[in-house]
Amino acid sequence: MKSITIINGRAVEIQKTAVGIKYKDRPLSGMEERYEAWKAEQRKEKMLRESITTWGYQKAPSGN
């Protein structure tokens, strides 16, 4: 059985054998690379939103 997992920004092919588990490192494809970059950006935005909420800052009123 083979599966592909992203570990520390690298695509790793995991293959279960009769003896144990074999890991094979391979470069990310273009699509995987863009997806990982997008996912990292989403995590940063989520952390920023949580930090702002925790600190008690709110959006400034936009009245003229």
CSV table of N, CA and C in Angstrom, one decimal, residues 13-48:
chain,number,residue,atom,x,y,z
A,13,GLU,N,6.5,9.7,0.0
A,13,GLU,CA,5.8,8.5,-0.4
A,13,GLU,C,6.0,7.4,0.7
A,14,ILE,N,4.9,7.0,1.4
A,14,ILE,CA,5.0,6.0,2.4
A,14,ILE,C,4.5,4.7,1.9
A,15,GLN,N,5.4,3.7,2.0
A,15,GLN,CA,5.0,2.3,1.4
A,15,GLN,C,5.1,1.3,2.6
A,16,LYS,N,4.1,0.6,2.9
A,16,LYS,CA,4.1,-0.4,3.9
A,16,LYS,C,4.5,-1.7,3.2
A,17,THR,N,5.6,-2.3,3.7
A,17,THR,CA,6.1,-3.6,3.2
A,17,THR,C,5.9,-4.7,4.3
A,18,ALA,N,6.3,-5.9,3.9
A,18,ALA,CA,6.2,-7.0,4.9
A,18,ALA,C,7.2,-6.8,6.0
A,19,VAL,N,8.3,-6.2,5.8
A,19,VAL,CA,9.3,-5.9,6.8
A,19,VAL,C,9.0,-4.7,7.7
A,20,GLY,N,8.5,-3.7,7.1
A,20,GLY,CA,8.2,-2.5,7.8
A,20,GLY,C,7.6,-1.4,6.9
A,21,ILE,N,8.0,-0.2,7.2
A,21,ILE,CA,7.5,1.0,6.4
A,21,ILE,C,8.7,1.6,5.7
A,22,LYS,N,8.6,1.9,4.4
A,22,LYS,CA,9.6,2.5,3.6
A,22,LYS,C,9.2,3.9,3.3
A,23,TYR,N,10.1,4.9,3.5
A,23,TYR,CA,9.8,6.3,3.2
A,23,TYR,C,10.6,6.7,2.0
A,24,LYS,N,10.0,7.3,1.0
A,24,LYS,CA,10.7,7.8,-0.2
A,24,LYS,C,10.4,9.3,-0.4
A,25,ASP,N,11.4,10.1,-0.3
A,25,ASP,CA,11.3,11.5,-0.5
A,25,ASP,C,11.2,11.8,-2.0
A,26,ARG,N,10.3,12.7,-2.4
A,26,ARG,CA,10.2,13.2,-3.8
A,26,ARG,C,9.9,14.6,-3.8
A,27,PRO,N,10.2,15.3,-4.8
A,27,PRO,CA,9.9,16.8,-4.9
A,27,PRO,C,8.4,17.0,-5.1
A,28,LEU,N,7.9,18.1,-4.6
A,28,LEU,CA,6.5,18.5,-4.8
A,28,LEU,C,6.2,18.8,-6.2
A,29,SER,N,5.1,18.5,-6.7
A,29,SER,CA,4.7,18.9,-8.0
A,29,SER,C,4.2,20.4,-7.9
A,30,GLY,N,4.1,21.1,-9.0
A,30,GLY,CA,3.7,22.5,-9.0
A,30,GLY,C,2.4,22.7,-8.3
A,31,MET,N,1.4,21.9,-8.5
A,31,MET,CA,0.1,22.0,-7.9
A,31,MET,C,0.2,21.8,-6.4
A,32,GLU,N,1.0,20.8,-6.0
A,32,GLU,CA,1.1,20.5,-4.5
A,32,GLU,C,1.9,21.7,-3.9
A,33,GLU,N,2.8,22.3,-4.6
A,33,GLU,CA,3.6,23.4,-4.0
A,33,GLU,C,2.7,24.6,-3.8
A,34,ARG,N,1.8,24.9,-4.8
A,34,ARG,CA,0.9,26.0,-4.6
A,34,ARG,C,-0.1,25.8,-3.5
A,35,TYR,N,-0.6,24.5,-3.4
A,35,TYR,CA,-1.5,24.2,-2.3
A,35,TYR,C,-0.9,24.3,-0.9
A,36,GLU,N,0.4,23.9,-0.8
A,36,GLU,CA,1.1,24.0,0.5
A,36,GLU,C,1.3,25.5,0.9
A,37,ALA,N,1.6,26.3,-0.1
A,37,ALA,CA,1.8,27.7,0.1
A,37,ALA,C,0.5,28.4,0.5
A,38,TRP,N,-0.6,28.0,-0.1
A,38,TRP,CA,-1.9,28.5,0.2
A,38,TRP,C,-2.3,28.1,1.6
A,39,LYS,N,-2.0,26.8,2.0
A,39,LYS,CA,-2.4,26.3,3.3
A,39,LYS,C,-1.6,27.1,4.4
A,40,ALA,N,-0.3,27.3,4.1
A,40,ALA,CA,0.5,28.0,5.1
A,40,ALA,C,0.0,29.5,5.3
A,41,GLU,N,-0.4,30.1,4.2
A,41,GLU,CA,-1.0,31.5,4.3
A,41,GLU,C,-2.3,31.4,5.1
A,42,GLN,N,-3.1,30.4,4.9
A,42,GLN,CA,-4.3,30.3,5.7
A,42,GLN,C,-4.0,30.2,7.2
A,43,ARG,N,-3.0,29.4,7.5
A,43,ARG,CA,-2.6,29.2,8.9
A,43,ARG,C,-2.2,30.5,9.5
A,44,LYS,N,-1.4,31.3,8.8
A,44,LYS,CA,-0.9,32.6,9.3
A,44,LYS,C,-2.1,33.5,9.5
A,45,GLU,N,-3.0,33.6,8.6
A,45,GLU,CA,-4.2,34.5,8.8
A,45,GLU,C,-5.0,34.1,10.0
A,46,LYS,N,-5.2,32.8,10.2
A,46,LYS,CA,-5.9,32.3,11.3
A,46,LYS,C,-5.3,32.7,12.6
A,47,MET,N,-3.9,32.5,12.7
A,47,MET,CA,-3.2,32.8,13.9
A,47,MET,C,-3.3,34.3,14.2
A,48,LEU,N,-3.2,35.2,13.1
A,48,LEU,CA,-3.3,36.6,13.3
A,48,LEU,C,-4.7,37.0,13.8
